[in-house]
C-alpha cells in the first residue's frame, strides 16, 4: 500500500433510525482500497484514534471515526442508551459510510463491546461484509468495578463505586455540581458549548453536552452487558479477528481478555502490551502496537481484495 498525502479530516453526519445525529470524521483518500472503521470507548471521543487515523490515512487507508451517541458532538437520540443500541449504531455507520469494499473494524473498550454486539445481533452483516476485526481492551461480559482480588484492586473498586453509584442514583444533583465546575474540568456540564472544528473534540470534552442521567443509563448497560455464547457469526472469520490488550489494564483485566479468547477460539490473541494500561490507542507505550496491528490488518484486507479481483478477471470470459 503506497504512502499518500493525507487529506484534511472531513466531518459529516449519519442520522440513525431513532433520529440521533452521529458525528463522523473521515481521513484518507475517498476511494481507498480499504476502509478502517474505528469505534471508541466509554467517556471518550473519536479523538482517541488520532494516532491511528494519522498513520493509516498516510498509508492510503480511508479511516472512519465517529463520536458514540451522547459523546462528543453526537446526539443521544430517542432510543435507550444501551450497548445493543451502540451495536446498531455501528451497523448503520458501516452501511452509511462504507456500503461496499473491504473493511477493518476496530473497537476499543465499550467500542469493542459495540462490535461484539453487532456480531451477535446482526450476523448477516458480518457474513455479508466478512470484515477483519480488532478487539482492543474489551470484553464479552459486563464491566467490573474490581479488576482482580489484590487489596489494591478492592481499593480501586471502592473509589469507583464512590462516584459511579451517586451518578447512577442522583443524576439531577450531579448535574447541579457539574454546572458549577470550571469549564476546563472533564466533568463540567456545558450543554450550550459547541465544538466547531472538523477534528473530533478531545477526550476531556466527551461529556460537555451529556446530562448525568444519560451517562448513568449507559453505565448501567455496561454493568449488565454480555455477548458470551452469542458470537457464532465470528467463527468463520477465524484469525481475521485479533485481540489486543495492555498488561496493566485495570478496567478490563486479563481474566476477561482470556474469557473473550475462549469465546473466539480461532482469533489471534496478541501478547499483552508490557507496561500499557486501558486506553491502549493513546497509551504512551501501547498506541504504536495498536497502529501496527491495524496497519497489518488493512494491508491483509487489501491484498485479499486484490487477489479476489484478479481471480475474477482471469475467470471472466474473453
Tab-separated table of C-alpha atoms in Angstrom:
chain	number	residue	atom	x	y	z
A	1	UNK	CA	0.000	0.000	0.000
A	2	UNK	CA	1.734	3.168	-1.138
A	3	UNK	CA	2.004	6.163	1.155
A	4	UNK	CA	-0.155	9.119	0.218
A	5	UNK	CA	-0.505	12.694	1.329
A	6	UNK	CA	-3.224	12.804	3.957
A	7	UNK	CA	-6.206	14.959	3.040
A	8	UNK	CA	-7.698	17.026	5.846
A	9	UNK	CA	-10.311	15.461	8.095
A	10	UNK	CA	-13.850	15.693	6.719
A	11	UNK	CA	-16.765	15.958	9.114
A	12	UNK	CA	-20.236	14.626	8.309
A	13	UNK	CA	-23.415	13.412	9.998
A	14	UNK	CA	-25.090	9.988	9.980
A	15	UNK	CA	-28.719	10.045	11.136
A	16	UNK	CA	-29.795	6.782	12.786
A	17	UNK	CA	-33.223	5.144	12.713
A	18	UNK	CA	-34.129	6.833	16.034
A	19	UNK	CA	-33.052	10.232	14.665
A	20	UNK	CA	-29.783	10.506	16.573
A	21	UNK	CA	-27.268	12.622	14.681
A	22	UNK	CA	-23.859	10.921	14.967
A	23	UNK	CA	-20.808	12.958	14.044
A	24	UNK	CA	-18.445	11.124	11.679
A	25	UNK	CA	-14.852	12.076	10.835
A	26	UNK	CA	-13.214	10.766	7.656
A	27	UNK	CA	-9.470	10.783	6.937
A	28	UNK	CA	-7.533	9.466	3.972
A	29	UNK	CA	-8.376	9.109	0.289
A	30	UNK	CA	-12.056	8.924	-0.609
A	31	UNK	CA	-11.536	5.979	-2.986
A	32	UNK	CA	-9.067	3.911	-0.989
A	33	UNK	CA	-8.901	0.153	-1.445
A	34	UNK	CA	-9.752	-0.495	2.205
A	35	UNK	CA	-11.564	1.374	4.975
A	36	UNK	CA	-10.871	1.215	8.718
A	37	UNK	CA	-13.876	1.978	10.936
A	38	UNK	CA	-12.883	2.862	14.494
A	39	UNK	CA	-15.247	2.781	17.485
A	40	UNK	CA	-14.131	4.476	20.727
A	41	UNK	CA	-14.753	3.672	24.375
A	42	UNK	CA	-16.844	4.980	27.270
A	43	UNK	CA	-16.434	8.676	28.179
A	44	UNK	CA	-14.133	9.266	25.187
A	45	UNK	CA	-14.483	10.739	21.686
A	46	UNK	CA	-13.257	9.851	18.204
A	47	UNK	CA	-10.087	11.755	19.112
A	48	UNK	CA	-8.987	8.567	20.931
A	49	UNK	CA	-7.955	7.277	17.481
A	50	UNK	CA	-5.846	10.297	16.449
A	51	UNK	CA	-2.561	8.369	16.207
A	52	UNK	CA	-4.092	5.558	14.187
A	53	UNK	CA	-6.040	7.913	11.903
A	54	UNK	CA	-2.904	9.861	11.077
A	55	UNK	CA	-0.764	6.804	10.366
A	56	UNK	CA	-3.361	4.749	8.488
A	57	UNK	CA	-4.503	7.623	6.280
A	58	UNK	CA	-0.880	8.425	5.453
A	59	UNK	CA	-0.600	4.826	4.221
A	60	UNK	CA	-3.551	5.293	1.885
A	61	UNK	CA	-6.249	3.773	4.104
A	62	UNK	CA	-9.608	5.515	4.371
A	63	UNK	CA	-10.388	5.993	8.077
A	64	UNK	CA	-13.853	6.474	9.564
A	65	UNK	CA	-14.091	7.611	13.180
A	66	UNK	CA	-17.250	8.724	14.958
A	67	UNK	CA	-18.395	10.049	18.321
A	68	UNK	CA	-20.606	7.474	20.026
A	69	UNK	CA	-24.121	8.725	20.746
A	70	UNK	CA	-24.235	11.070	23.783
A	71	UNK	CA	-20.455	11.540	23.476
A	72	UNK	CA	-18.537	14.430	21.940
A	73	UNK	CA	-20.773	16.203	19.439
A	74	UNK	CA	-23.114	13.260	18.734
A	75	UNK	CA	-26.695	13.399	19.976
A	76	UNK	CA	-28.236	10.801	22.323
A	77	UNK	CA	-31.248	10.093	20.092
A	78	UNK	CA	-34.567	8.744	21.368
A	79	UNK	CA	-33.661	5.089	21.983
A	80	UNK	CA	-32.440	3.760	25.323
A	81	UNK	CA	-28.693	4.177	25.819
A	82	UNK	CA	-27.506	0.572	25.786
A	83	UNK	CA	-24.644	-1.425	24.314
A	84	UNK	CA	-27.164	-3.067	21.987
A	85	UNK	CA	-28.029	0.393	20.672
A	86	UNK	CA	-24.336	1.172	20.099
A	87	UNK	CA	-24.015	-2.058	18.111
A	88	UNK	CA	-26.974	-0.998	15.960
A	89	UNK	CA	-25.321	2.420	15.509
A	90	UNK	CA	-22.147	0.742	14.280
A	91	UNK	CA	-24.136	-1.254	11.726
A	92	UNK	CA	-25.700	1.954	10.450
A	93	UNK	CA	-22.334	3.740	10.356
A	94	UNK	CA	-20.957	0.912	8.189
A	95	UNK	CA	-23.921	0.948	5.813
A	96	UNK	CA	-23.981	4.749	5.530
A	97	UNK	CA	-20.261	5.402	5.113
A	98	UNK	CA	-18.878	2.204	3.557
A	99	UNK	CA	-21.612	0.251	1.765
A	100	UNK	CA	-19.071	-1.779	-0.213
A	101	UNK	CA	-15.417	-2.764	-0.232
A	102	UNK	CA	-13.126	-4.400	2.336
A	103	UNK	CA	-13.284	-3.079	5.893
A	104	UNK	CA	-11.337	-3.334	9.119
A	105	UNK	CA	-13.391	-2.772	12.276
A	106	UNK	CA	-11.593	-1.737	15.441
A	107	UNK	CA	-13.344	-1.276	18.769
A	108	UNK	CA	-11.733	-0.093	21.981
A	109	UNK	CA	-13.333	-0.976	25.332
A	110	UNK	CA	-17.038	-0.041	25.008
A	111	UNK	CA	-16.452	0.358	21.256
A	112	UNK	CA	-15.266	-3.251	21.163
A	113	UNK	CA	-18.413	-4.289	23.012
A	114	UNK	CA	-20.404	-2.472	20.319
A	115	UNK	CA	-18.555	-4.510	17.683
A	116	UNK	CA	-19.268	-7.760	19.549
A	117	UNK	CA	-22.931	-6.796	19.885
A	118	UNK	CA	-23.002	-6.062	16.168
A	119	UNK	CA	-21.752	-9.608	15.546
A	120	UNK	CA	-24.304	-11.083	17.967
A	121	UNK	CA	-27.339	-9.104	16.796
A	122	UNK	CA	-26.508	-8.564	13.103
A	123	UNK	CA	-24.737	-11.762	11.976
A	124	UNK	CA	-25.991	-11.191	8.427
A	125	UNK	CA	-23.854	-8.049	8.173
A	126	UNK	CA	-20.781	-9.985	9.344
A	127	UNK	CA	-21.402	-12.729	6.784
A	128	UNK	CA	-22.042	-10.205	4.013
A	129	UNK	CA	-19.044	-7.939	4.663
A	130	UNK	CA	-16.542	-10.502	6.016
A	131	UNK	CA	-14.570	-7.844	7.916
A	132	UNK	CA	-11.316	-8.029	9.806
A	133	UNK	CA	-11.980	-7.087	13.428
A	134	UNK	CA	-9.612	-5.756	16.104
A	135	UNK	CA	-10.932	-6.075	19.665
A	136	UNK	CA	-8.868	-3.752	21.842
A	137	UNK	CA	-9.017	-3.720	25.652
A	138	UNK	CA	-12.548	-5.087	25.582
A	139	UNK	CA	-14.665	-7.921	26.938
A	140	UNK	CA	-17.680	-10.107	26.178
A	141	UNK	CA	-19.005	-9.720	29.727
A	142	UNK	CA	-20.076	-6.894	31.994
A	143	UNK	CA	-17.852	-4.111	33.271
A	144	UNK	CA	-16.334	-4.821	36.680
A	145	UNK	CA	-15.595	-2.409	39.489
A	146	UNK	CA	-12.761	-4.588	40.835
A	147	UNK	CA	-10.164	-5.710	38.259
A	148	UNK	CA	-8.902	-8.506	40.486
A	149	UNK	CA	-8.584	-9.766	44.053
A	150	UNK	CA	-5.476	-7.894	45.185
A	151	UNK	CA	-6.155	-5.489	48.099
A	152	UNK	CA	-5.264	-2.572	45.806
A	153	UNK	CA	-7.957	-3.721	43.389
A	154	UNK	CA	-10.582	-3.538	46.115
A	155	UNK	CA	-9.435	-0.023	46.956
A	156	UNK	CA	-9.920	0.916	43.291
A	157	UNK	CA	-13.355	-0.710	43.347
A	158	UNK	CA	-14.359	1.347	46.387
A	159	UNK	CA	-13.214	4.561	44.720
A	160	UNK	CA	-15.099	3.736	41.522
A	161	UNK	CA	-18.244	2.857	43.447
A	162	UNK	CA	-17.998	6.120	45.395
A	163	UNK	CA	-18.632	8.133	42.247
A	164	UNK	CA	-20.459	5.679	39.974
A	165	UNK	CA	-23.341	4.959	42.341
A	166	UNK	CA	-24.132	8.629	43.115
A	167	UNK	CA	-24.054	9.316	39.370
A	168	UNK	CA	-26.491	6.463	38.750
A	169	UNK	CA	-28.935	7.217	41.546
A	170	UNK	CA	-28.739	11.026	41.909
A	171	UNK	CA	-28.178	12.397	38.394
A	172	UNK	CA	-30.026	15.719	38.968
A	173	UNK	CA	-27.818	16.500	41.970
A	174	UNK	CA	-24.731	15.517	39.970
A	175	UNK	CA	-25.797	17.888	37.183
A	176	UNK	CA	-26.011	20.773	39.666
A	177	UNK	CA	-22.427	20.068	40.747
A	178	UNK	CA	-21.203	19.635	37.174
A	179	UNK	CA	-22.608	23.018	36.116
A	180	UNK	CA	-20.503	24.663	38.819
A	181	UNK	CA	-17.237	23.023	37.808
A	182	UNK	CA	-14.607	25.051	35.918
A	183	UNK	CA	-15.138	24.879	32.162
A	184	UNK	CA	-11.859	23.018	31.677
A	185	UNK	CA	-12.849	20.225	34.060
A	186	UNK	CA	-13.596	16.981	32.131
A	187	UNK	CA	-16.878	16.503	34.034
A	188	UNK	CA	-18.166	20.060	33.556
A	189	UNK	CA	-21.654	20.226	32.029
A	190	UNK	CA	-21.857	22.900	29.346
A	191	UNK	CA	-24.695	21.814	27.046
A	192	UNK	CA	-24.528	25.080	25.138
A	193	UNK	CA	-20.856	24.519	24.228
A	194	UNK	CA	-20.265	23.867	20.552
A	195	UNK	CA	-17.189	22.276	19.018
A	196	UNK	CA	-16.779	23.857	15.598
A	197	UNK	CA	-13.598	22.248	14.296
A	198	UNK	CA	-13.610	19.451	11.735
A	199	UNK	CA	-11.425	17.331	14.015
A	200	UNK	CA	-13.023	15.458	16.954
A	201	UNK	CA	-13.154	17.198	20.337
A	202	UNK	CA	-10.512	15.976	22.780
A	203	UNK	CA	-11.492	13.278	25.243
A	204	UNK	CA	-11.757	15.758	28.127
A	205	UNK	CA	-14.732	17.298	26.282
A	206	UNK	CA	-16.525	13.983	25.764
A	207	UNK	CA	-19.291	14.768	28.273
A	208	UNK	CA	-19.697	18.522	27.971
A	209	UNK	CA	-23.149	18.172	26.429
A	210	UNK	CA	-24.199	14.937	28.156
A	211	UNK	CA	-26.523	15.070	31.193
A	212	UNK	CA	-25.570	12.718	34.001
A	213	UNK	CA	-28.731	10.657	33.580
A	214	UNK	CA	-27.579	9.580	30.120
A	215	UNK	CA	-24.090	8.722	31.382
A	216	UNK	CA	-25.671	6.634	34.143
A	217	UNK	CA	-28.000	4.880	31.693
A	218	UNK	CA	-25.062	3.716	29.621
A	219	UNK	CA	-23.047	2.690	32.696
A	220	UNK	CA	-25.941	0.517	33.886
A	221	UNK	CA	-25.964	-1.178	30.489
A	222	UNK	CA	-22.214	-1.790	30.734
A	223	UNK	CA	-22.793	-3.445	34.109
A	224	UNK	CA	-25.298	-5.938	32.658
A	225	UNK	CA	-23.900	-6.431	29.133
A	226	UNK	CA	-22.867	-9.835	27.803
A	227	UNK	CA	-22.305	-11.418	24.396
A	228	UNK	CA	-20.907	-14.682	25.770
A	229	UNK	CA	-22.057	-17.691	23.716
A	230	UNK	CA	-23.567	-15.326	21.106
A	231	UNK	CA	-20.584	-14.791	18.802
A	232	UNK	CA	-21.042	-17.652	16.335
A	233	UNK	CA	-21.019	-15.218	13.405
A	234	UNK	CA	-17.327	-14.589	14.137
A	235	UNK	CA	-16.342	-18.272	13.966
A	236	UNK	CA	-15.971	-18.174	10.191
A	237	UNK	CA	-13.652	-15.156	10.442
A	238	UNK	CA	-11.121	-17.182	12.492
A	239	UNK	CA	-7.836	-15.266	12.633
A	240	UNK	CA	-9.378	-12.268	10.907
A	241	UNK	CA	-10.318	-11.381	14.490
A	242	UNK	CA	-7.433	-10.086	16.616
A	243	UNK	CA	-7.451	-9.416	20.362
A	244	UNK	CA	-5.121	-6.826	21.878
A	245	UNK	CA	-4.809	-5.640	25.474
A	246	UNK	CA	-2.466	-3.888	27.866
A	247	UNK	CA	-0.631	-5.877	30.530
A	248	UNK	CA	-1.630	-3.438	33.296
A	249	UNK	CA	-5.203	-2.710	32.197
A	250	UNK	CA	-7.161	-2.088	35.404
A	251	UNK	CA	-10.591	-1.752	33.752
A	252	UNK	CA	-10.673	-4.861	31.545
A	253	UNK	CA	-8.436	-7.317	33.430
A	254	UNK	CA	-6.576	-10.140	31.708
A	255	UNK	CA	-9.120	-12.622	33.078
A	256	UNK	CA	-11.771	-11.007	30.867
A	257	UNK	CA	-9.418	-10.978	27.881
A	258	UNK	CA	-8.839	-14.708	28.361
A	259	UNK	CA	-12.595	-15.304	28.534
A	260	UNK	CA	-13.052	-13.378	25.269
A	261	UNK	CA	-10.345	-15.536	23.687
A	262	UNK	CA	-12.180	-18.686	24.856
A	263	UNK	CA	-15.327	-17.416	23.171
A	264	UNK	CA	-13.369	-16.856	19.940
A	265	UNK	CA	-11.028	-19.864	19.690
A	266	UNK	CA	-9.974	-19.034	16.133
A	267	UNK	CA	-8.962	-15.457	16.941
A	268	UNK	CA	-5.374	-14.297	17.015
A	269	UNK	CA	-4.537	-13.224	20.575
A	270	UNK	CA	-1.551	-10.897	20.895
A	271	UNK	CA	0.739	-10.887	23.888
A	272	UNK	CA	-0.414	-8.178	26.326
A	273	UNK	CA	1.493	-4.954	25.693
A	274	UNK	CA	4.010	-4.617	28.539
A	275	UNK	CA	3.521	-1.504	30.642
A	276	UNK	CA	0.346	-0.450	28.801
A	277	UNK	CA	-2.930	0.344	30.535
A	278	UNK	CA	-6.552	0.501	29.443
A	279	UNK	CA	-6.501	3.406	26.983
A	280	UNK	CA	-4.408	1.447	24.535
A	281	UNK	CA	-4.986	3.579	21.367
A	282	UNK	CA	-3.483	6.620	23.132
A	283	UNK	CA	-1.317	4.845	25.707
A	284	UNK	CA	2.255	6.103	25.848
A	285	UNK	CA	3.658	2.654	25.088
A	286	UNK	CA	0.597	0.926	23.649
A	287	UNK	CA	-0.543	3.183	20.811
A	288	UNK	CA	2.238	2.013	18.480
A	289	UNK	CA	1.127	-1.627	18.876
A	290	UNK	CA	-2.465	-0.733	18.013
A	291	UNK	CA	-1.316	1.200	14.950
A	292	UNK	CA	0.939	-1.654	13.851
A	293	UNK	CA	-1.841	-4.241	14.138
A	294	UNK	CA	-4.411	-2.115	12.305
A	295	UNK	CA	-1.919	-1.313	9.536
A	296	UNK	CA	-1.181	-5.021	9.059
A	297	UNK	CA	-4.890	-5.851	9.012
A	298	UNK	CA	-5.555	-3.161	6.400
A	299	UNK	CA	-2.688	-4.453	4.263
A	300	UNK	CA	-4.049	-8.009	4.504
A	301	UNK	CA	-7.569	-6.871	3.614
A	302	UNK	CA	-6.288	-5.015	0.570
A	303	UNK	CA	-4.193	-7.980	-0.609
A	304	UNK	CA	-7.163	-10.326	-0.235
A	305	UNK	CA	-9.379	-7.922	-2.175
A	306	UNK	CA	-6.839	-7.552	-4.984
A	307	UNK	CA	-6.372	-11.326	-5.143
A	308	UNK	CA	-10.133	-11.866	-5.406
A	309	UNK	CA	-10.428	-9.227	-8.128
A	310	UNK	CA	-7.548	-10.800	-10.069
A	311	UNK	CA	-9.126	-14.263	-9.830
A	312	UNK	CA	-12.457	-12.913	-11.073
A	313	UNK	CA	-10.775	-11.199	-14.023
A	314	UNK	CA	-8.909	-14.370	-15.012
A	315	UNK	CA	-12.133	-16.353	-14.849
A	316	UNK	CA	-14.147	-13.875	-16.900
A	317	UNK	CA	-14.996	-14.931	-20.480
A	318	UNK	CA	-12.899	-13.318	-23.194
